Coordinates of C-alpha atoms in Angstrom, one line a residue:
Chain A
X1298 CA 22.7 -59.3 25.6
X1299 CA 22.8 -60.9 22.2
X1300 CA 19.2 -62.0 22.4
X1301 CA 18.2 -58.6 23.5
X1302 CA 19.8 -57.1 20.3
X1303 CA 18.1 -59.7 18.1
X1304 CA 14.9 -59.0 19.7
X1305 CA 15.3 -55.3 19.2
X1306 CA 16.2 -55.9 15.6
X1307 CA 13.2 -58.1 15.1
X1308 CA 10.8 -55.6 16.6
X1309 CA 12.3 -52.8 14.4
X1310 CA 11.9 -55.0 11.2
X1311 CA 8.4 -55.9 12.1
X1312 CA 7.5 -52.3 12.6
X1313 CA 9.0 -51.2 9.3
X1314 CA 7.4 -54.1 7.6
X1315 CA 4.0 -52.6 8.0
X1316 CA 4.9 -49.5 5.8
X1317 CA 2.8 -49.5 2.6
X1318 CA 4.0 -48.5 -0.8
X1319 CA 7.6 -48.7 0.2
X1320 CA 10.9 -49.3 -1.4
X1321 CA 13.0 -52.0 0.0
X1322 CA 16.8 -51.5 -0.3
X1323 CA 19.5 -53.9 0.4
X1324 CA 23.0 -53.0 0.4
X1325 CA 26.6 -54.1 1.2
X1326 CA 29.6 -52.1 1.9
X1327 CA 33.2 -51.8 2.8
X1328 CA 35.0 -49.1 4.6
X1329 CA 37.1 -48.4 7.8
X1330 CA 37.2 -46.5 11.0
X1331 CA 39.0 -43.2 10.3
X1332 CA 39.4 -41.6 13.7
X1333 CA 41.2 -44.2 15.7
X1334 CA 44.8 -43.2 16.1
X1335 CA 45.9 -46.7 17.3
X1336 CA 44.1 -49.2 15.3
X1337 CA 43.2 -50.0 11.6
X1338 CA 39.6 -51.2 11.5
X1339 CA 38.4 -52.5 8.2
X1340 CA 34.6 -52.8 8.2
X1341 CA 32.3 -55.0 6.1
X1342 CA 28.7 -53.9 6.2
X1343 CA 25.3 -55.2 5.1
X1344 CA 21.9 -54.1 5.7
X1345 CA 18.3 -53.5 4.6
X1346 CA 16.2 -50.3 4.5
X1347 CA 12.5 -49.7 4.0
X1348 CA 11.7 -46.4 2.5
X1349 CA 8.0 -45.7 2.8
X1350 CA 6.3 -43.4 0.2
X1351 CA 5.8 -40.0 1.6
X1352 CA 2.2 -38.9 1.4
X1353 CA 1.5 -36.6 -1.5
X1354 CA 5.3 -36.7 -2.6
X1355 CA 6.9 -38.5 -5.5
X1356 CA 9.9 -39.9 -3.6
X1357 CA 10.6 -41.4 -0.3
X1358 CA 12.2 -39.0 2.1
X1359 CA 12.6 -41.5 5.0
X1360 CA 14.2 -44.7 5.5
X1361 CA 14.1 -47.2 8.4
X1362 CA 16.7 -49.9 8.5
X1363 CA 18.9 -52.4 10.0
X1364 CA 22.6 -52.5 9.7
X1365 CA 25.3 -55.0 10.5
X1366 CA 29.0 -54.3 10.7
X1367 CA 31.7 -57.0 10.9
X1368 CA 35.4 -56.0 11.4
X1369 CA 37.9 -58.9 11.4
X1370 CA 40.4 -59.2 14.2
X1371 CA 43.9 -59.3 12.5
X1372 CA 45.8 -59.1 15.8
X1373 CA 48.9 -57.0 15.4
X1374 CA 48.2 -56.3 11.8
X1375 CA 45.6 -54.0 13.0
X1376 CA 48.1 -51.8 15.0
X1377 CA 49.0 -48.4 13.5
X1378 CA 52.6 -47.3 13.6
X1379 CA 51.9 -45.2 16.7
X1380 CA 50.8 -48.2 18.6
X1381 CA 53.7 -50.4 17.5
X1382 CA 56.0 -47.5 18.6
X1383 CA 54.3 -47.0 22.0
X1384 CA 54.2 -50.7 22.8
X1385 CA 57.4 -52.0 21.3
X1386 CA 59.7 -49.0 21.7
X1387 CA 58.4 -47.1 24.7
X1388 CA 56.6 -49.9 26.7
X1389 CA 53.5 -47.8 27.0
X1390 CA 50.3 -49.5 27.1
X1391 CA 47.5 -47.6 25.3
X1392 CA 43.8 -48.6 26.1
X1393 CA 42.8 -49.9 22.8
X1394 CA 39.9 -52.2 21.9
X1395 CA 38.6 -53.4 18.7
X1396 CA 35.1 -53.3 17.3
X1397 CA 34.2 -56.8 16.2
X1398 CA 30.7 -56.3 15.1
X1399 CA 27.7 -54.1 15.5
X1400 CA 24.0 -54.6 14.9
X1401 CA 21.9 -51.3 14.8
X1402 CA 18.6 -50.0 13.7
X1403 CA 18.7 -46.6 11.9
X1404 CA 16.4 -43.9 10.6
X1405 CA 17.5 -41.6 7.9
X1406 CA 15.8 -38.5 6.4
X1407 CA 16.6 -37.3 3.0
X1408 CA 16.2 -33.4 2.8
X1409 CA 17.6 -33.0 -0.6
X1410 CA 17.8 -34.8 -3.9
X1411 CA 18.7 -33.8 -7.4
X1412 CA 17.7 -35.7 -10.7
X1413 CA 19.6 -35.3 -13.9
X1414 CA 18.3 -37.6 -16.5
X1415 CA 18.3 -41.1 -15.3
X1416 CA 20.8 -40.1 -12.5
X1417 CA 19.6 -39.2 -9.1
X1418 CA 21.5 -37.9 -6.2
X1419 CA 20.4 -37.8 -2.5
X1420 CA 21.8 -36.6 0.7
X1421 CA 20.6 -37.9 4.0
X1422 CA 21.1 -37.4 7.7
X1423 CA 20.1 -40.1 10.2
X1424 CA 20.8 -41.7 13.6
X1425 CA 21.2 -45.2 14.7
X1426 CA 20.7 -47.2 17.9
X1427 CA 21.9 -50.8 18.6
X1428 CA 24.7 -52.8 20.1
X1429 CA 28.5 -53.0 19.4
X1430 CA 30.8 -55.8 20.5
X1431 CA 34.3 -54.9 21.3
X1432 CA 37.5 -56.9 22.2
X1433 CA 40.3 -55.4 24.3
X1434 CA 43.8 -56.0 22.8
X1435 CA 45.4 -57.5 26.0
X1436 CA 48.8 -57.5 24.3
X1437 CA 48.7 -53.8 23.8
X1438 CA 47.3 -53.3 27.3
X1439 CA 50.3 -55.3 28.5
X1440 CA 48.0 -57.7 30.3
X1441 CA 48.3 -61.4 30.4
X1442 CA 45.4 -63.8 29.9
X1443 CA 45.6 -64.9 33.4
X1444 CA 45.0 -61.3 34.6
X1445 CA 41.4 -61.7 35.6
X1446 CA 40.6 -58.0 35.9
X1447 CA 41.7 -57.5 32.2
X1448 CA 40.0 -60.7 31.0
X1449 CA 36.6 -60.0 32.5
X1450 CA 36.1 -56.9 30.4
X1451 CA 38.1 -58.2 27.3
X1452 CA 34.9 -59.1 25.3
X1453 CA 31.9 -56.8 25.8
X1454 CA 28.7 -55.8 24.2
X1455 CA 27.6 -52.2 24.6
X1456 CA 24.5 -50.2 23.6
X1457 CA 25.5 -47.6 21.1
X1458 CA 24.0 -44.7 19.3
X1459 CA 25.3 -42.2 16.6
X1460 CA 24.9 -39.9 13.8
X1461 CA 24.9 -40.8 10.1
X1462 CA 25.5 -38.7 7.0
X1463 CA 25.0 -40.2 3.6
X1464 CA 25.3 -39.3 -0.1
X1465 CA 23.6 -41.5 -2.7
X1466 CA 24.0 -41.8 -6.3
X1467 CA 21.2 -43.7 -8.1
X1468 CA 20.5 -45.1 -11.5
X1469 CA 17.3 -47.0 -11.9
X1470 CA 17.4 -49.7 -9.1
X1471 CA 21.1 -49.6 -8.3
X1472 CA 22.7 -47.1 -6.2
X1473 CA 26.1 -46.2 -4.7
X1474 CA 26.3 -44.7 -1.3
X1475 CA 29.1 -42.9 0.6
X1476 CA 28.3 -43.1 4.4
X1477 CA 29.9 -41.4 7.4
X1478 CA 28.7 -43.5 10.4
X1479 CA 29.4 -42.6 13.9
X1480 CA 29.2 -45.1 16.9
X1481 CA 29.3 -43.8 20.3
X1482 CA 29.5 -46.1 23.4
X1483 CA 30.9 -46.4 26.9
X1484 CA 33.4 -49.2 27.3
X1485 CA 34.9 -50.8 30.4
X1486 CA 38.6 -51.6 30.4
X1487 CA 40.5 -53.5 33.0
X1488 CA 37.2 -54.0 35.1
X1489 CA 36.9 -50.5 36.4
X1490 CA 38.2 -48.0 33.9
X1491 CA 35.5 -46.5 31.8
X1492 CA 36.2 -45.1 28.3
X1493 CA 34.0 -42.8 26.2
X1494 CA 34.4 -44.2 22.6
X1495 CA 33.3 -42.3 19.5
X1496 CA 34.4 -44.2 16.5
X1497 CA 33.5 -42.9 13.1
X1498 CA 33.7 -44.9 9.8
X1499 CA 33.6 -44.1 6.2
X1500 CA 31.9 -46.7 4.1
X1501 CA 31.0 -47.2 0.5
X1502 CA 27.8 -49.2 0.0
X1503 CA 26.4 -50.7 -3.2
X1504 CA 22.6 -50.5 -2.9
X1505 CA 19.8 -52.4 -4.8
X1506 CA 16.0 -51.7 -4.7
X1507 CA 14.3 -55.1 -4.4
Chain B
X1066 CA -23.3 -30.8 -15.9
X1067 CA -19.7 -30.3 -15.2
X1068 CA -19.5 -34.0 -14.2
X1069 CA -21.0 -35.0 -17.4
X1070 CA -18.5 -32.9 -19.3
X1071 CA -15.7 -34.6 -17.4
X1072 CA -17.1 -38.0 -18.0
X1073 CA -17.5 -37.3 -21.7
X1074 CA -14.1 -35.9 -22.0
X1075 CA -12.6 -39.0 -20.3
X1076 CA -14.6 -41.3 -22.6
X1077 CA -13.4 -39.4 -25.7
X1078 CA -9.8 -39.4 -24.5
X1079 CA -9.8 -43.1 -23.9
X1080 CA -11.6 -43.7 -27.3
X1081 CA -9.0 -41.6 -29.2
X1082 CA -6.1 -43.5 -27.8
X1083 CA -4.1 -45.3 -30.7
X1084 CA -5.2 -48.8 -29.3
X1085 CA -6.3 -52.0 -30.9
X1086 CA -9.1 -54.2 -29.7
X1087 CA -6.8 -57.0 -28.7
X1088 CA -7.8 -58.8 -25.6
X1089 CA -5.4 -57.5 -23.0
X1090 CA -6.1 -58.6 -19.4
X1091 CA -6.3 -55.9 -16.8
X1092 CA -6.2 -57.2 -13.3
X1093 CA -8.0 -55.1 -10.7
X1094 CA -6.9 -56.1 -7.1
X1095 CA -9.0 -55.4 -4.1
X1096 CA -8.3 -52.2 -2.3
X1097 CA -5.7 -52.3 0.4
X1098 CA -6.6 -50.7 3.6
X1099 CA -6.3 -50.8 7.4
X1100 CA -9.5 -48.8 7.9
X1101 CA -12.2 -51.7 7.7
X1102 CA -13.2 -54.1 5.0
X1103 CA -16.6 -52.6 4.4
X1104 CA -15.1 -49.3 3.2
X1105 CA -12.5 -51.2 1.1
X1106 CA -15.2 -53.3 -0.6
X1107 CA -17.1 -50.2 -1.5
X1108 CA -14.1 -48.6 -3.0
X1109 CA -13.0 -51.7 -4.7
X1110 CA -16.4 -52.0 -6.4
X1111 CA -16.3 -48.4 -7.6
X1112 CA -12.7 -48.9 -9.0
X1113 CA -13.7 -52.1 -10.8
X1114 CA -16.7 -50.3 -12.4
X1115 CA -14.5 -47.4 -13.5
X1116 CA -11.8 -49.6 -14.9
X1117 CA -14.3 -51.9 -16.6
X1118 CA -15.9 -48.9 -18.3
X1119 CA -12.6 -47.5 -19.5
X1120 CA -11.4 -51.0 -20.6
X1121 CA -14.6 -51.9 -22.5
X1122 CA -14.0 -48.9 -24.8
X1123 CA -10.6 -50.5 -25.8
X1124 CA -11.9 -54.0 -25.9
X1125 CA -9.7 -55.1 -22.9
X1126 CA -10.7 -57.8 -20.7
X1127 CA -10.8 -57.1 -17.0
X1128 CA -10.1 -59.6 -14.2
X1129 CA -11.6 -58.6 -10.9
X1130 CA -13.4 -59.9 -7.9
X1131 CA -14.1 -63.6 -7.9
X1132 CA -12.8 -64.1 -11.4
X1133 CA -9.5 -62.7 -10.4
X1134 CA -9.4 -64.7 -7.2
X1135 CA -10.2 -67.9 -9.2
X1136 CA -7.5 -67.3 -11.7
X1137 CA -5.0 -66.6 -8.9
X1138 CA -5.9 -69.7 -7.1
X1139 CA -5.7 -71.9 -10.2
X1140 CA -2.2 -70.6 -10.7
X1141 CA -1.3 -71.8 -7.2
X1142 CA -0.6 -68.3 -6.0
X1143 CA -1.7 -66.5 -2.8
X1144 CA -4.6 -64.2 -3.1
X1145 CA -3.3 -61.9 -0.3
X1146 CA -1.2 -59.3 -1.6
X1147 CA 0.0 -56.5 0.6
X1148 CA 2.2 -54.5 -1.8
X1149 CA 2.7 -53.4 -5.4
X1150 CA 5.4 -55.8 -6.2
X1151 CA 3.3 -58.8 -5.1
X1152 CA 0.3 -57.7 -7.1
X1153 CA 2.4 -57.1 -10.2
X1154 CA 4.1 -60.5 -9.9
X1155 CA 0.7 -62.2 -9.4
X1156 CA -1.0 -60.4 -12.2
X1157 CA 2.0 -61.3 -14.6
X1158 CA 1.7 -64.9 -13.5
X1159 CA -2.0 -65.1 -14.5
X1160 CA -1.3 -63.4 -17.9
X1161 CA -2.4 -59.8 -17.2
X1162 CA -0.7 -57.0 -18.9
X1163 CA -1.8 -54.2 -16.6
X1164 CA -2.6 -54.3 -12.9
X1165 CA -4.7 -51.7 -11.1
X1166 CA -3.9 -51.3 -7.5
X1167 CA -5.7 -49.1 -5.0
X1168 CA -5.0 -48.2 -1.3
X1169 CA -7.4 -46.4 1.1
X1170 CA -6.4 -44.4 4.1
X1171 CA -8.3 -42.1 6.5
X1172 CA -6.8 -38.8 7.7
X1173 CA -8.7 -36.8 10.2
X1174 CA -12.0 -38.2 9.1
X1175 CA -11.5 -37.7 5.3
X1176 CA -10.9 -40.7 3.1
X1177 CA -8.1 -40.7 0.6
X1178 CA -7.7 -43.3 -2.2
X1179 CA -4.7 -43.7 -4.4
X1180 CA -5.1 -45.6 -7.8
X1181 CA -2.0 -46.9 -9.5
X1182 CA -1.6 -48.7 -12.8
X1183 CA 1.4 -50.8 -13.4
X1184 CA 2.7 -52.5 -16.5
X1185 CA 3.3 -56.2 -15.4
X1186 CA 6.1 -56.8 -18.1
X1187 CA 8.4 -53.9 -17.0
X1188 CA 7.0 -53.3 -13.6
X1189 CA 6.7 -49.5 -14.3
X1190 CA 4.1 -47.4 -12.8
X1191 CA 2.1 -46.2 -15.8
X1192 CA -0.2 -43.8 -13.9
X1193 CA -1.2 -42.8 -10.5
X1194 CA -4.0 -40.8 -9.3
X1195 CA -5.6 -39.8 -5.9
X1196 CA -9.1 -38.9 -4.8
X1197 CA -10.5 -37.8 -1.5
X1198 CA -13.8 -37.2 0.0
X1199 CA -15.5 -36.9 3.4
X1200 CA -17.4 -40.1 3.2
X1201 CA -17.0 -43.5 1.6
X1202 CA -20.2 -43.0 -0.4
X1203 CA -19.0 -39.7 -1.8
X1204 CA -15.6 -41.3 -2.6
X1205 CA -17.3 -44.2 -4.4
X1206 CA -19.4 -41.8 -6.5
X1207 CA -16.3 -39.9 -7.8
X1208 CA -14.1 -43.0 -8.2
X1209 CA -15.7 -44.1 -11.4
X1210 CA -14.5 -41.1 -13.2
X1211 CA -11.1 -41.2 -11.4
X1212 CA -10.6 -44.9 -12.4
X1213 CA -11.3 -43.9 -16.0
X1214 CA -8.8 -41.0 -15.8
X1215 CA -6.1 -43.2 -14.5
X1216 CA -6.8 -45.9 -17.1
X1217 CA -6.6 -43.3 -19.9
X1218 CA -3.3 -42.0 -18.4
X1219 CA -1.9 -45.6 -18.2
X1220 CA -3.0 -46.6 -21.7
X1221 CA -1.7 -43.4 -23.1
X1222 CA 1.7 -44.0 -21.5
X1223 CA 1.8 -47.6 -22.5
X1224 CA 1.3 -46.7 -26.0
X1225 CA 3.9 -44.1 -26.1
X1226 CA 6.4 -46.4 -24.3
X1227 CA 5.7 -49.1 -26.8
X1228 CA 6.0 -46.8 -29.8
X1229 CA 9.3 -45.5 -28.7
X1230 CA 10.6 -49.0 -28.0
X1231 CA 9.3 -50.3 -31.3
X1232 CA 9.3 -53.8 -29.9
X1233 CA 6.0 -55.3 -30.8
X1234 CA 6.7 -58.6 -29.1
X1235 CA 7.7 -57.0 -25.9
X1236 CA 4.7 -54.8 -25.7
X1237 CA 1.5 -56.1 -27.3
X1238 CA -1.2 -53.6 -27.0
X1239 CA -0.1 -50.7 -29.3
X1240 CA -0.3 -52.4 -32.6
X1241 CA -1.4 -50.9 -35.9
X1242 CA -5.0 -50.1 -35.9
X1243 CA -7.4 -50.8 -38.7
X1244 CA -9.9 -48.5 -37.2
X1245 CA -7.8 -45.2 -37.3
X1246 CA -4.7 -43.8 -38.9
X1247 CA -1.3 -44.5 -37.5
X1248 CA 0.1 -41.8 -35.3
X1249 CA 2.5 -39.3 -36.8
X1250 CA 5.4 -40.7 -34.9
X1251 CA 5.3 -43.9 -36.7
X1252 CA 5.1 -42.4 -40.2
X1253 CA 8.6 -40.7 -39.9
X1254 CA 11.1 -43.6 -40.2
X1255 CA 14.2 -43.4 -38.2
X1256 CA 17.4 -45.0 -39.1
X1257 CA 18.0 -45.8 -35.5
X1258 CA 14.7 -47.8 -35.2
X1259 CA 15.3 -50.0 -38.3
X1260 CA 17.5 -52.3 -36.3
X1261 CA 16.0 -55.5 -35.2
X1262 CA 16.4 -55.7 -31.5
X1263 CA 16.1 -58.8 -29.5
X1264 CA 13.0 -58.9 -27.3
X1265 CA 13.8 -57.8 -23.8
X1266 CA 12.2 -59.8 -21.1
X1267 CA 12.9 -57.8 -18.0
X1268 CA 12.3 -59.4 -14.5
X1269 CA 9.3 -58.0 -12.8
X1270 CA 10.3 -55.3 -10.4
X1271 CA 8.8 -52.1 -9.2
X1272 CA 11.0 -49.4 -10.6
X1273 CA 11.4 -46.0 -9.1
X1274 CA 9.0 -43.9 -10.9
X1275 CA 7.2 -40.6 -10.2
X1276 CA 3.6 -40.5 -9.4
X1277 CA 1.4 -37.7 -10.5
X1278 CA 1.2 -35.0 -8.0
X1279 CA -2.4 -34.1 -7.3
X1280 CA -3.7 -31.5 -4.9
X1281 CA -6.1 -33.5 -2.7
X1282 CA -6.7 -30.7 -0.3
X1283 CA -5.6 -32.5 2.8
X1284 CA -3.1 -30.8 5.1
X1285 CA 0.3 -32.4 5.1
X1286 CA 0.7 -31.6 8.7
X1287 CA -1.3 -34.6 9.8
X1288 CA -0.5 -38.3 10.0
X1289 CA 2.7 -40.1 11.0
X1290 CA 6.0 -38.3 11.0
X1291 CA 9.5 -39.2 12.0
X1292 CA 12.1 -36.9 13.5
X1293 CA 15.7 -37.6 13.8
X1294 CA 17.7 -35.4 16.1
X1295 CA 21.1 -34.9 17.5
X1296 CA 22.6 -32.5 20.0
X1297 CA 24.1 -31.8 23.4
X1298 CA 22.9 -32.6 26.8
X1299 CA 24.2 -31.2 30.0
X1300 CA 23.5 -32.7 33.3
X1301 CA 22.8 -30.1 36.1
X1302 CA 22.8 -30.3 39.9
X1303 CA 25.1 -33.0 41.7
X1304 CA 25.9 -35.0 38.5
X1305 CA 26.6 -31.8 36.6
X1306 CA 29.4 -30.9 38.9
X1307 CA 31.8 -33.5 37.5
X1308 CA 30.1 -34.4 34.2
X1309 CA 30.8 -32.8 30.9
X1310 CA 28.4 -32.1 28.1
X1311 CA 27.2 -35.3 26.5
X1312 CA 26.0 -36.2 23.0
X1313 CA 22.4 -37.2 22.4
X1314 CA 20.8 -39.0 19.5
X1315 CA 17.1 -39.2 19.3
X1316 CA 14.3 -40.6 17.2
X1317 CA 10.6 -39.6 17.5
X1318 CA 7.7 -41.1 15.7
X1319 CA 4.5 -39.0 16.2
X1320 CA 1.1 -39.1 14.8
X1321 CA 0.6 -35.4 14.0
X1322 CA -2.6 -33.5 14.4
X1323 CA -3.5 -29.9 14.3
X1324 CA -3.7 -29.5 18.0
X1325 CA -2.4 -32.4 20.0
X1326 CA 0.1 -35.0 18.7
X1327 CA 1.1 -38.2 20.3
X1328 CA 3.9 -40.7 19.7
X1329 CA 7.0 -42.3 21.0
X1330 CA 10.7 -41.6 21.4
X1331 CA 13.9 -43.2 21.9
X1332 CA 17.0 -41.2 23.1
X1333 CA 20.5 -42.3 23.7
X1334 CA 23.1 -40.2 25.3
X1335 CA 26.6 -40.7 26.4
X1336 CA 28.6 -38.7 29.0
X1337 CA 32.2 -38.1 29.8
X1338 CA 32.7 -38.0 33.6
X1339 CA 35.8 -37.4 35.7
X1340 CA 37.1 -40.8 36.8
X1341 CA 36.7 -42.1 40.2
X1342 CA 40.2 -41.4 41.4
X1343 CA 39.9 -37.7 40.4
X1344 CA 36.5 -37.4 42.1
X1345 CA 37.9 -39.1 45.2
X1346 CA 40.7 -36.4 45.3
X1347 CA 38.1 -33.7 44.9
X1348 CA 36.4 -35.2 48.0
X1349 CA 33.1 -36.5 46.4
X1350 CA 32.3 -38.8 49.3
X1351 CA 32.2 -35.8 51.7
X1352 CA 29.0 -34.0 52.4
X1353 CA 26.3 -35.1 50.0
X1354 CA 28.3 -38.0 48.5
X1355 CA 28.2 -37.0 44.8
X1356 CA 30.5 -39.9 43.8
X1357 CA 29.9 -41.6 40.5
X1358 CA 32.0 -44.3 38.9
X1359 CA 32.7 -42.6 35.6
X1360 CA 31.5 -42.3 32.0
X1361 CA 27.9 -43.5 31.5
X1362 CA 25.2 -43.9 28.8
X1363 CA 21.6 -43.3 29.3
X1364 CA 18.9 -44.8 27.1
X1365 CA 15.5 -43.4 27.4
X1366 CA 12.2 -44.7 26.0
X1367 CA 9.2 -42.5 26.3
X1368 CA 5.8 -41.4 25.1
X1369 CA 5.6 -38.0 23.5
X1370 CA 2.8 -35.4 23.4
X1371 CA 3.1 -32.2 21.5
X1372 CA 0.7 -29.3 21.5
X1373 CA 0.9 -26.4 19.0
X1374 CA 1.4 -23.0 20.5
X1375 CA 2.3 -21.0 17.4
X1376 CA 1.4 -22.1 13.9
X1377 CA 2.2 -20.0 10.9
X1378 CA 3.7 -20.7 7.4
X1379 CA 7.3 -19.8 8.5
X1380 CA 7.6 -21.8 11.7
X1381 CA 5.6 -23.8 14.1
X1382 CA 6.2 -23.8 17.9
X1383 CA 5.0 -26.7 19.9
X1384 CA 5.2 -27.5 23.6
X1385 CA 6.4 -31.1 24.2
X1386 CA 6.3 -33.4 27.1
X1387 CA 7.7 -36.9 27.5
X1388 CA 7.3 -39.6 30.1
X1389 CA 8.9 -43.0 30.1
X1390 CA 11.8 -45.0 31.5
X1391 CA 15.6 -44.6 31.3
X1392 CA 18.3 -47.1 31.7
X1393 CA 21.7 -45.9 32.9
X1394 CA 24.8 -48.0 32.2
X1395 CA 28.4 -47.8 33.3
X1396 CA 30.0 -51.2 32.4
X1397 CA 32.3 -51.7 35.3
X1398 CA 32.5 -55.2 37.0
X1399 CA 30.7 -55.2 40.4
X1400 CA 33.3 -57.1 42.3
X1401 CA 36.1 -54.8 41.4
X1402 CA 33.8 -51.8 41.9
X1403 CA 33.3 -52.8 45.5
X1404 CA 36.9 -53.9 46.2
X1405 CA 38.7 -51.1 44.4
X1406 CA 36.4 -48.1 43.6
X1407 CA 34.3 -47.9 46.8
X1408 CA 37.5 -48.5 48.8
X1409 CA 39.0 -45.5 47.0
X1410 CA 36.1 -43.5 48.1
X1411 CA 37.0 -44.1 51.7
X1412 CA 34.3 -47.0 51.9
X1413 CA 31.5 -44.8 50.9
X1414 CA 29.1 -46.4 48.4
X1415 CA 27.0 -43.9 46.8
X1416 CA 23.3 -44.4 46.0
X1417 CA 23.9 -44.0 42.3
X1418 CA 24.8 -47.4 41.1
X1419 CA 27.1 -47.8 38.1
X1420 CA 24.4 -49.6 36.1
X1421 CA 20.9 -48.7 37.3
X1422 CA 17.7 -50.6 36.2
X1423 CA 14.9 -48.8 34.6
X1424 CA 14.3 -45.4 36.2
X1425 CA 11.3 -43.1 35.7
X1426 CA 12.0 -40.2 33.4
X1427 CA 10.1 -37.1 32.7
X1428 CA 10.9 -34.4 30.2
X1429 CA 9.6 -31.2 28.5
X1430 CA 10.5 -28.4 26.3
X1431 CA 9.8 -26.3 23.2
X1432 CA 10.0 -27.7 19.7
X1433 CA 10.3 -25.3 16.7
X1434 CA 9.9 -26.6 13.2
X1435 CA 10.7 -24.7 10.0
X1436 CA 8.9 -26.0 6.9
X1437 CA 10.7 -26.1 3.6
X1438 CA 8.9 -24.6 0.6
X1439 CA 9.5 -27.5 -1.8
X1440 CA 10.1 -30.5 0.4
X1441 CA 8.2 -32.5 2.9
X1442 CA 11.2 -32.4 5.2
X1443 CA 11.3 -29.8 8.0
X1444 CA 14.3 -28.5 10.0
X1445 CA 13.5 -28.7 13.7
X1446 CA 15.1 -27.7 16.9
X1447 CA 14.3 -28.6 20.4
X1448 CA 15.3 -27.1 23.7
X1449 CA 14.2 -28.6 27.0
X1450 CA 15.1 -30.7 30.0
X1451 CA 14.7 -34.2 31.5
X1452 CA 14.6 -35.5 35.0
X1453 CA 15.6 -39.1 35.6
X1454 CA 14.5 -40.1 39.1
X1455 CA 17.4 -41.5 40.9
X1456 CA 19.9 -40.1 38.5
X1457 CA 19.6 -36.5 38.0
X1458 CA 18.3 -33.6 35.8
X1459 CA 19.7 -32.4 32.4
X1460 CA 19.2 -29.7 29.9
X1461 CA 19.4 -30.5 26.2
X1462 CA 19.5 -28.7 22.9
X1463 CA 19.0 -30.8 19.8
X1464 CA 18.5 -30.1 16.1
X1465 CA 17.2 -32.4 13.4
X1466 CA 14.9 -33.1 10.5
X1467 CA 11.3 -34.2 10.5
X1468 CA 9.5 -35.9 7.6
X1469 CA 6.1 -37.3 7.2
X1470 CA 5.8 -41.0 6.0

């Protein structure tokens, strides 16, 4: 599955590399998942975008890119107070899993921009496809490492897709971006239980045109 | 007659620029294209001639063709540049101050060339101009004048920038001229400008600059376009009985044409399904055996064909058809599926496996696009359906944006 994701990424980058008269943007960002009631997920992100010049227009309105997420596993430090209460006080085992990393290709369209002097602001809407790797928290699941049915689905890689909303602030070749990034996938827990996951993250990216 | 007037006007404009006759190298790179080397060579020759004519009026030396190639090779650099930044860096390395780039494309049988002049020191785009014609020979005949125009624009821009910066060492071409009086701007001393600034040496990079908008008379509704869409998808039939509305994300890349457009699409959808225990309680294994293990994702890769049905300035309606393959995935472990889930269904194993291989997929619907008055981006909606053989049918409604690129 990892090779499949790398191949998909390579194909996407090869396709985007053919674009002529394009801007190449690299970025790095930090943020976190904001809609998980059980877990705190801090995310570090990096990526590259190719923004081909739109015919007859003075600015790119399309961006094709590849994006990588990494979210460190901090064990129980990742638990929110609700999870601690459920597990420690009430002995309830919530089905929680942690995003470890994600590799995705994306396409963003910028329908609007505003320029004021040397400052340029843009808003964009996009979508992404790729793979996300998750790890089930066996401790929260109240499962031991020798429980085979829990262990077989502890680490999984899933295809994912999602919606992306971005707001960008540019000055010359440097930009700041606020990104709402949604990752939707289907996850297996305890071998046969299927969970529909829709995690959304808020990230701040520092962008540079190369 | 009109052509002669234009040529004369350009020549006068170039001649009147506040320029010195210092030898400033202008590198003219070969025209980039994917439409055949013969066409590119003709365009390159026309551009070189026009640039040489404009440059000779200012006493600038032009590096082009074999001379340029030799200079690049002697510098140990590659002669194959495929983008502006490479050409700027290469031109700078061989000592050129300006670099003229050109690219040639063919849209619906018409040839379009874009000329761009960059300053190699700052990387800034000094001027950009476009020209189009029905044939390469027609294009070549007008490129001489166009090249002069773009050079005139570039040299004017260079001189203005340098005057404002007042940094003679950073920009060498707009120096005082013994042949004509100094421009009025320089006669009014400014306190701010009396400071001696250190010479800036910026790294070469292509800055985000605006190109000159020129009406080239080619319809924008042609060529490559990308659409990103999101929406809802609802299985119907047997799967629809216990499947909720899902979420769909979709990207389409289409080569647009007036009548029939073709391209490719990738769509991912995720669906929330009643779990296998609930289905068992509902008796899914009885009768037609509609059991399915639970939530699933469906990834579809397909070819796209669109045909315009209604096309007016307010909106465009197109019939769209797709054909491809879909991959369904419900990540359960096979051993436990057989031991536990199938057992729960009274031993009945349905034909719909949790994770299927690639299944044939056919789709169709109506796409409606609403152009924006001042942006290349269009708002689009799509309503239609999809049949995945071996899985089921679904209806979908997605909205999104579409942009040429």
